Amino acid sequence: MGIPSGDDVVLIQQPKSPGDSTVVTVNCPDKAGLGCDLCRIILEFGLCITRADFSTDGRWCYIVFWVVPDSTLHRLNWDSLKNRLSYASPPCLIPFYFDQKSNGPSLPSLYLLKFCFLDQKGLLHDVTKVLTELEFTIQRVKVMTTPDGKVIDLFFITDGMELLHTEKRRGDTCRHLVSVFKECCISCELQLAGPEYESLQAFSSLPLAIAEELFSYEPSEGKSGTQAICTDTAMANKTSVTMDNHLSPAHTLLQIQCIDQKGLFYDILRTSKDCNIQIAYGRFSSNVKGYRNVDLFIQQTNGRKIIDPKLQLTLCSRLKAEMLHPFRVIIANRGPDTELLVANPVELCGKGRPRVFYDVTLALKTLGICIFSAEIGRHSTKDQQWEVYRFLLDENCRVPLASARGRKEIVDRVRRTLMGW
């Protein structure tokens, strides 16, 4: 593999025919978790990976993604995607080792967007859609509805383009929001989030009963109720994760077959990264009758194969659980109100999954359900950190929130939107 120039680290080849995939090629020095980082960016841009091939010798890697846009996207900035992927890739003109600084980049600055507007159905998703198109990542949110029919949104955001420190980027953002929402917009302010806002970012602890239902669920129990992660028997029976140590003298072959879903390749690489598994070669095959096949040649960080049966079982069990249940979705009573809770695992590096808030608000808008208030925060269990989205739902909607059937409809629609089904 030759050393590419700076412009050739990421190449994007547009399809020749409508409906075909765009081919994204990344050719750069390797680093731990690079595949996961690239997949997160691709998912953040609303793209689905239809195929993938990648290989590395531990020093240099070559990755090819075949991607298609999500149909809900208004417009996709391919130049910006290329820049983001290039920025996430290690630079070429340095020795093939990385110090602690290069392995742990500083986190982008957090900004606070204060947005006040007249309430109307689906407006929270519409604002989220505009922020997503502007390449902002919503880290935290506080949404409050006032008695006089106004909504105050506090979005804690980071900028994928890392330009919010400039007055132009901040001014352009506010002007764009005002122009999109016109008479609905009352005020719009954007500023660096200072320490005085830390209390708003903190997440109040979940009630014990809610936390147990949300996080202590074992798929094999087949728990009933509004829990949206109940295992579909047919799907679970066709999901397999196996290991083979006979085909390669230096690597363990990890073979995965499971139902296709949004962000599947990201979930696999995220779990491998968090388990300190190194992937030397991998192939993410095309969708065949709704199912995916993934072949990965892997090693431990010490360069050895995975021989220990307990380690094999632990890794296979975790991968299967992450593929079957990448999200936890429940509806619970919060006093007299109805609350929707959605949780997903956070990477060990502290980064959450992209576009969850976007997908949940889209599902609720599609159902005609208004959101009275919303919060995003973190919750830690004994073995994992979770990002938790809490939505207080407005009772004035066409779906009866008090009925088991209505709640099941909401949970099912939210889960299916998140999974891309």
Short mmCIF file of N, CA and C in Angstrom, two decimals, residues 155-258:
data_model
loop_
_atom_site.label_atom_id
_atom_site.label_comp_id
_atom_site.label_asym_id
_atom_site.label_seq_id
_atom_site.Cartn_x
_atom_site.Cartn_y
_atom_site.Cartn_z
N PHE A 155 -30.47 23.66 23.43
CA PHE A 155 -29.68 22.62 22.79
C PHE A 155 -28.20 22.83 23.12
N PHE A 156 -27.58 21.83 23.72
CA PHE A 156 -26.13 21.86 23.91
C PHE A 156 -25.53 21.09 22.73
N ILE A 157 -24.80 21.78 21.88
CA ILE A 157 -24.36 21.22 20.61
C ILE A 157 -22.85 21.34 20.43
N THR A 158 -22.32 20.46 19.61
CA THR A 158 -20.96 20.59 19.11
C THR A 158 -21.02 20.67 17.59
N ASP A 159 -20.01 21.27 17.02
CA ASP A 159 -19.99 21.55 15.58
C ASP A 159 -19.07 20.56 14.88
N GLY A 160 -19.63 19.75 13.96
CA GLY A 160 -18.81 18.84 13.19
C GLY A 160 -17.79 19.56 12.34
N MET A 161 -18.09 20.77 11.92
CA MET A 161 -17.16 21.56 11.12
C MET A 161 -16.17 22.34 11.99
N GLU A 162 -16.45 22.38 13.31
CA GLU A 162 -15.60 23.08 14.28
C GLU A 162 -15.34 24.54 13.89
N LEU A 163 -16.46 25.22 13.58
CA LEU A 163 -16.37 26.64 13.19
C LEU A 163 -17.23 27.54 14.08
N LEU A 164 -17.84 26.98 15.13
CA LEU A 164 -18.72 27.80 15.95
C LEU A 164 -17.99 28.86 16.75
N HIS A 165 -16.67 28.77 16.82
CA HIS A 165 -15.92 29.83 17.49
C HIS A 165 -15.89 31.12 16.67
N THR A 166 -16.29 31.02 15.40
CA THR A 166 -16.30 32.20 14.54
C THR A 166 -17.66 32.88 14.60
N GLU A 167 -17.66 34.19 14.56
CA GLU A 167 -18.90 34.95 14.60
C GLU A 167 -19.76 34.67 13.37
N LYS A 168 -19.13 34.42 12.24
CA LYS A 168 -19.87 34.15 11.00
C LYS A 168 -20.70 32.88 11.12
N ARG A 169 -20.09 31.79 11.62
CA ARG A 169 -20.81 30.52 11.74
C ARG A 169 -21.98 30.66 12.70
N ARG A 170 -21.77 31.34 13.84
CA ARG A 170 -22.85 31.52 14.80
C ARG A 170 -23.96 32.40 14.21
N GLY A 171 -23.57 33.48 13.55
CA GLY A 171 -24.57 34.37 12.95
C GLY A 171 -25.35 33.70 11.84
N ASP A 172 -24.64 32.96 10.98
CA ASP A 172 -25.31 32.26 9.88
C ASP A 172 -26.30 31.22 10.41
N THR A 173 -25.94 30.54 11.50
CA THR A 173 -26.82 29.53 12.08
C THR A 173 -28.11 30.15 12.58
N CYS A 174 -28.02 31.23 13.34
CA CYS A 174 -29.22 31.88 13.88
C CYS A 174 -30.08 32.44 12.75
N ARG A 175 -29.45 33.06 11.78
CA ARG A 175 -30.22 33.62 10.66
C ARG A 175 -30.93 32.52 9.87
N HIS A 176 -30.27 31.39 9.71
CA HIS A 176 -30.88 30.28 8.97
C HIS A 176 -32.09 29.73 9.72
N LEU A 177 -31.96 29.55 11.03
CA LEU A 177 -33.08 29.06 11.83
C LEU A 177 -34.26 30.03 11.77
N VAL A 178 -33.98 31.33 11.88
CA VAL A 178 -35.05 32.33 11.82
C VAL A 178 -35.72 32.32 10.45
N SER A 179 -34.94 32.15 9.38
CA SER A 179 -35.51 32.15 8.03
C SER A 179 -36.35 30.90 7.77
N VAL A 180 -35.96 29.77 8.36
CA VAL A 180 -36.70 28.53 8.15
C VAL A 180 -38.04 28.55 8.89
N PHE A 181 -38.02 29.01 10.14
CA PHE A 181 -39.23 28.93 10.97
C PHE A 181 -40.03 30.23 11.01
N LYS A 182 -39.52 31.27 10.40
CA LYS A 182 -40.25 32.52 10.16
C LYS A 182 -41.06 32.99 11.36
N GLU A 183 -42.40 33.07 11.18
CA GLU A 183 -43.22 33.67 12.22
C GLU A 183 -43.31 32.82 13.49
N CYS A 184 -42.94 31.53 13.39
CA CYS A 184 -42.96 30.68 14.59
C CYS A 184 -41.82 31.04 15.54
N CYS A 185 -40.74 31.60 15.01
CA CYS A 185 -39.55 31.89 15.80
C CYS A 185 -39.72 33.20 16.56
N ILE A 186 -39.50 33.16 17.86
CA ILE A 186 -39.57 34.35 18.70
C ILE A 186 -38.17 34.90 18.96
N SER A 187 -37.23 34.03 19.29
CA SER A 187 -35.86 34.46 19.52
C SER A 187 -34.91 33.30 19.30
N CYS A 188 -33.64 33.64 19.00
CA CYS A 188 -32.62 32.62 18.75
C CYS A 188 -31.28 33.19 19.19
N GLU A 189 -30.60 32.49 20.11
CA GLU A 189 -29.30 32.91 20.60
C GLU A 189 -28.35 31.71 20.60
N LEU A 190 -27.09 31.96 20.28
CA LEU A 190 -26.08 30.91 20.25
C LEU A 190 -24.81 31.42 20.90
N GLN A 191 -24.32 30.71 21.90
CA GLN A 191 -23.14 31.16 22.63
C GLN A 191 -22.38 29.95 23.19
N LEU A 192 -21.14 30.21 23.58
CA LEU A 192 -20.34 29.17 24.22
C LEU A 192 -20.96 28.81 25.56
N ALA A 193 -21.13 27.52 25.81
CA ALA A 193 -21.74 27.06 27.06
C ALA A 193 -20.73 27.16 28.18
N GLY A 194 -20.98 28.03 29.14
CA GLY A 194 -20.07 28.22 30.25
C GLY A 194 -20.38 27.30 31.41
N PRO A 195 -19.59 27.37 32.49
CA PRO A 195 -19.78 26.50 33.65
C PRO A 195 -21.11 26.71 34.35
N GLU A 196 -21.74 27.89 34.15
CA GLU A 196 -23.02 28.15 34.80
C GLU A 196 -24.13 27.25 34.27
N TYR A 197 -23.89 26.57 33.14
CA TYR A 197 -24.90 25.69 32.56
C TYR A 197 -24.67 24.22 32.88
N GLU A 198 -23.68 23.93 33.71
CA GLU A 198 -23.36 22.53 34.01
C GLU A 198 -24.53 21.83 34.69
N SER A 199 -25.26 22.55 35.52
CA SER A 199 -26.40 21.93 36.22
C SER A 199 -27.49 21.52 35.25
N LEU A 200 -27.63 22.23 34.14
CA LEU A 200 -28.63 21.87 33.15
C LEU A 200 -28.22 20.63 32.37
N GLN A 201 -26.91 20.38 32.28
CA GLN A 201 -26.44 19.22 31.55
C GLN A 201 -26.51 17.95 32.40
N ALA A 202 -26.49 18.11 33.72
CA ALA A 202 -26.53 16.95 34.59
C ALA A 202 -27.87 16.25 34.43
N PHE A 203 -27.84 14.92 34.60
CA PHE A 203 -29.05 14.13 34.40
C PHE A 203 -29.52 13.57 35.74
N SER A 204 -30.73 13.87 36.13
CA SER A 204 -31.24 13.36 37.39
C SER A 204 -31.32 11.84 37.33
N SER A 205 -31.09 11.21 38.46
CA SER A 205 -31.07 9.74 38.51
C SER A 205 -32.44 9.19 38.18
N LEU A 206 -32.46 8.06 37.51
CA LEU A 206 -33.71 7.41 37.17
C LEU A 206 -34.28 6.72 38.38
N PRO A 207 -35.61 6.67 38.51
CA PRO A 207 -36.21 5.86 39.57
C PRO A 207 -35.75 4.41 39.46
N LEU A 208 -35.55 3.75 40.59
CA LEU A 208 -34.99 2.41 40.60
C LEU A 208 -35.79 1.44 39.74
N ALA A 209 -37.11 1.50 39.85
CA ALA A 209 -37.94 0.57 39.08
C ALA A 209 -37.78 0.79 37.58
N ILE A 210 -37.69 2.06 37.16
CA ILE A 210 -37.52 2.38 35.74
C ILE A 210 -36.15 1.91 35.26
N ALA A 211 -35.12 2.17 36.06
CA ALA A 211 -33.76 1.76 35.68
C ALA A 211 -33.66 0.25 35.54
N GLU A 212 -34.31 -0.49 36.44
CA GLU A 212 -34.28 -1.95 36.35
C GLU A 212 -34.95 -2.44 35.08
N GLU A 213 -36.08 -1.83 34.74
CA GLU A 213 -36.78 -2.26 33.52
C GLU A 213 -35.98 -1.90 32.27
N LEU A 214 -35.30 -0.75 32.32
CA LEU A 214 -34.60 -0.27 31.14
C LEU A 214 -33.27 -0.98 30.92
N PHE A 215 -32.55 -1.30 32.01
CA PHE A 215 -31.18 -1.79 31.86
C PHE A 215 -30.97 -3.23 32.32
N SER A 216 -31.83 -3.77 33.18
CA SER A 216 -31.58 -5.08 33.75
C SER A 216 -32.30 -6.18 33.00
N TYR A 217 -32.64 -5.90 31.78
CA TYR A 217 -33.40 -6.86 30.98
C TYR A 217 -32.49 -7.92 30.38
N GLU A 218 -32.88 -9.17 30.56
CA GLU A 218 -32.18 -10.29 29.93
C GLU A 218 -33.01 -10.77 28.76
N PRO A 219 -32.47 -10.76 27.52
CA PRO A 219 -33.25 -11.13 26.35
C PRO A 219 -33.90 -12.50 26.45
N SER A 220 -33.27 -13.43 27.16
CA SER A 220 -33.80 -14.79 27.20
C SER A 220 -35.07 -14.90 28.03
N GLU A 221 -35.35 -13.87 28.86
CA GLU A 221 -36.51 -13.95 29.72
C GLU A 221 -37.82 -13.74 28.96
N GLY A 222 -37.73 -13.06 27.80
CA GLY A 222 -38.95 -12.82 27.02
C GLY A 222 -39.97 -11.99 27.78
N LYS A 223 -39.50 -10.97 28.49
CA LYS A 223 -40.39 -10.15 29.31
C LYS A 223 -41.44 -9.47 28.42
N SER A 224 -42.65 -9.39 28.92
CA SER A 224 -43.74 -8.78 28.17
C SER A 224 -43.89 -7.33 28.58
N GLY A 225 -44.96 -6.70 28.09
CA GLY A 225 -45.21 -5.31 28.46
C GLY A 225 -44.76 -4.36 27.37
N THR A 226 -44.41 -3.14 27.76
CA THR A 226 -44.06 -2.12 26.78
C THR A 226 -42.59 -2.12 26.44
N GLN A 227 -41.82 -3.02 27.01
CA GLN A 227 -40.39 -3.08 26.70
C GLN A 227 -40.20 -3.43 25.23
N ALA A 228 -39.51 -2.55 24.50
CA ALA A 228 -39.40 -2.70 23.05
C ALA A 228 -38.25 -3.59 22.64
N ILE A 229 -37.53 -4.18 23.60
CA ILE A 229 -36.42 -5.01 23.20
C ILE A 229 -36.75 -6.49 23.34
N CYS A 230 -38.04 -6.79 23.45
CA CYS A 230 -38.43 -8.19 23.52
C CYS A 230 -37.94 -8.91 22.27
N THR A 231 -37.36 -10.04 22.46
CA THR A 231 -36.72 -10.75 21.36
C THR A 231 -37.75 -11.35 20.42
N ASP A 232 -37.63 -11.03 19.15
CA ASP A 232 -38.39 -11.72 18.14
C ASP A 232 -37.75 -13.08 17.91
N THR A 233 -38.51 -14.15 18.15
CA THR A 233 -37.94 -15.49 18.15
C THR A 233 -37.28 -15.82 16.82
N ALA A 234 -37.96 -15.50 15.71
CA ALA A 234 -37.39 -15.82 14.40
C ALA A 234 -36.09 -15.08 14.16
N MET A 235 -36.04 -13.80 14.56
CA MET A 235 -34.84 -13.01 14.38
C MET A 235 -33.70 -13.55 15.23
N ALA A 236 -34.00 -13.90 16.48
CA ALA A 236 -32.97 -14.41 17.38
C ALA A 236 -32.43 -15.75 16.89
N ASN A 237 -33.31 -16.58 16.37
CA ASN A 237 -32.87 -17.91 15.91
C ASN A 237 -31.96 -17.82 14.69
N LYS A 238 -32.10 -16.75 13.90
CA LYS A 238 -31.28 -16.59 12.71
C LYS A 238 -30.05 -15.72 12.95
N THR A 239 -29.86 -15.29 14.19
CA THR A 239 -28.69 -14.51 14.54
C THR A 239 -27.64 -15.44 15.14
N SER A 240 -26.46 -15.47 14.55
CA SER A 240 -25.41 -16.35 15.04
C SER A 240 -24.07 -15.61 15.06
N VAL A 241 -23.27 -15.89 16.08
CA VAL A 241 -21.93 -15.35 16.21
C VAL A 241 -21.02 -16.52 16.57
N THR A 242 -20.10 -16.86 15.70
CA THR A 242 -19.22 -18.01 15.92
C THR A 242 -17.77 -17.63 15.69
N MET A 243 -16.86 -18.45 16.27
CA MET A 243 -15.42 -18.24 16.11
C MET A 243 -14.77 -19.52 15.62
N ASP A 244 -13.72 -19.35 14.80
CA ASP A 244 -12.98 -20.48 14.25
C ASP A 244 -11.49 -20.16 14.30
N ASN A 245 -10.70 -21.05 14.87
CA ASN A 245 -9.26 -20.84 14.98
C ASN A 245 -8.46 -21.76 14.07
N HIS A 246 -9.11 -22.42 13.12
CA HIS A 246 -8.42 -23.38 12.26
C HIS A 246 -8.05 -22.82 10.89
N LEU A 247 -8.72 -21.75 10.45
CA LEU A 247 -8.51 -21.26 9.09
C LEU A 247 -7.30 -20.36 8.95
N SER A 248 -6.84 -19.78 10.04
CA SER A 248 -5.70 -18.86 9.98
C SER A 248 -4.72 -19.18 11.09
N PRO A 249 -3.42 -19.18 10.78
CA PRO A 249 -2.43 -19.48 11.82
C PRO A 249 -2.25 -18.34 12.83
N ALA A 250 -2.63 -17.11 12.46
CA ALA A 250 -2.36 -15.97 13.32
C ALA A 250 -3.62 -15.26 13.81
N HIS A 251 -4.78 -15.53 13.19
CA HIS A 251 -6.00 -14.80 13.52
C HIS A 251 -7.16 -15.74 13.81
N THR A 252 -8.08 -15.26 14.61
CA THR A 252 -9.34 -15.95 14.85
C THR A 252 -10.38 -15.42 13.87
N LEU A 253 -11.10 -16.32 13.23
CA LEU A 253 -12.16 -15.91 12.31
C LEU A 253 -13.46 -15.75 13.10
N LEU A 254 -13.99 -14.54 13.07
CA LEU A 254 -15.27 -14.24 13.71
C LEU A 254 -16.31 -14.11 12.61
N GLN A 255 -17.33 -14.95 12.66
CA GLN A 255 -18.39 -14.95 11.64
C GLN A 255 -19.71 -14.56 12.28
N ILE A 256 -20.39 -13.60 11.64
CA ILE A 256 -21.64 -13.07 12.18
C ILE A 256 -22.70 -13.14 11.10
N GLN A 257 -23.88 -13.63 11.46
CA GLN A 257 -25.05 -13.55 10.59
C GLN A 257 -26.20 -12.98 11.41
N CYS A 258 -26.84 -11.94 10.90
CA CYS A 258 -27.94 -11.33 11.64
C CYS A 258 -28.82 -10.54 10.69
#
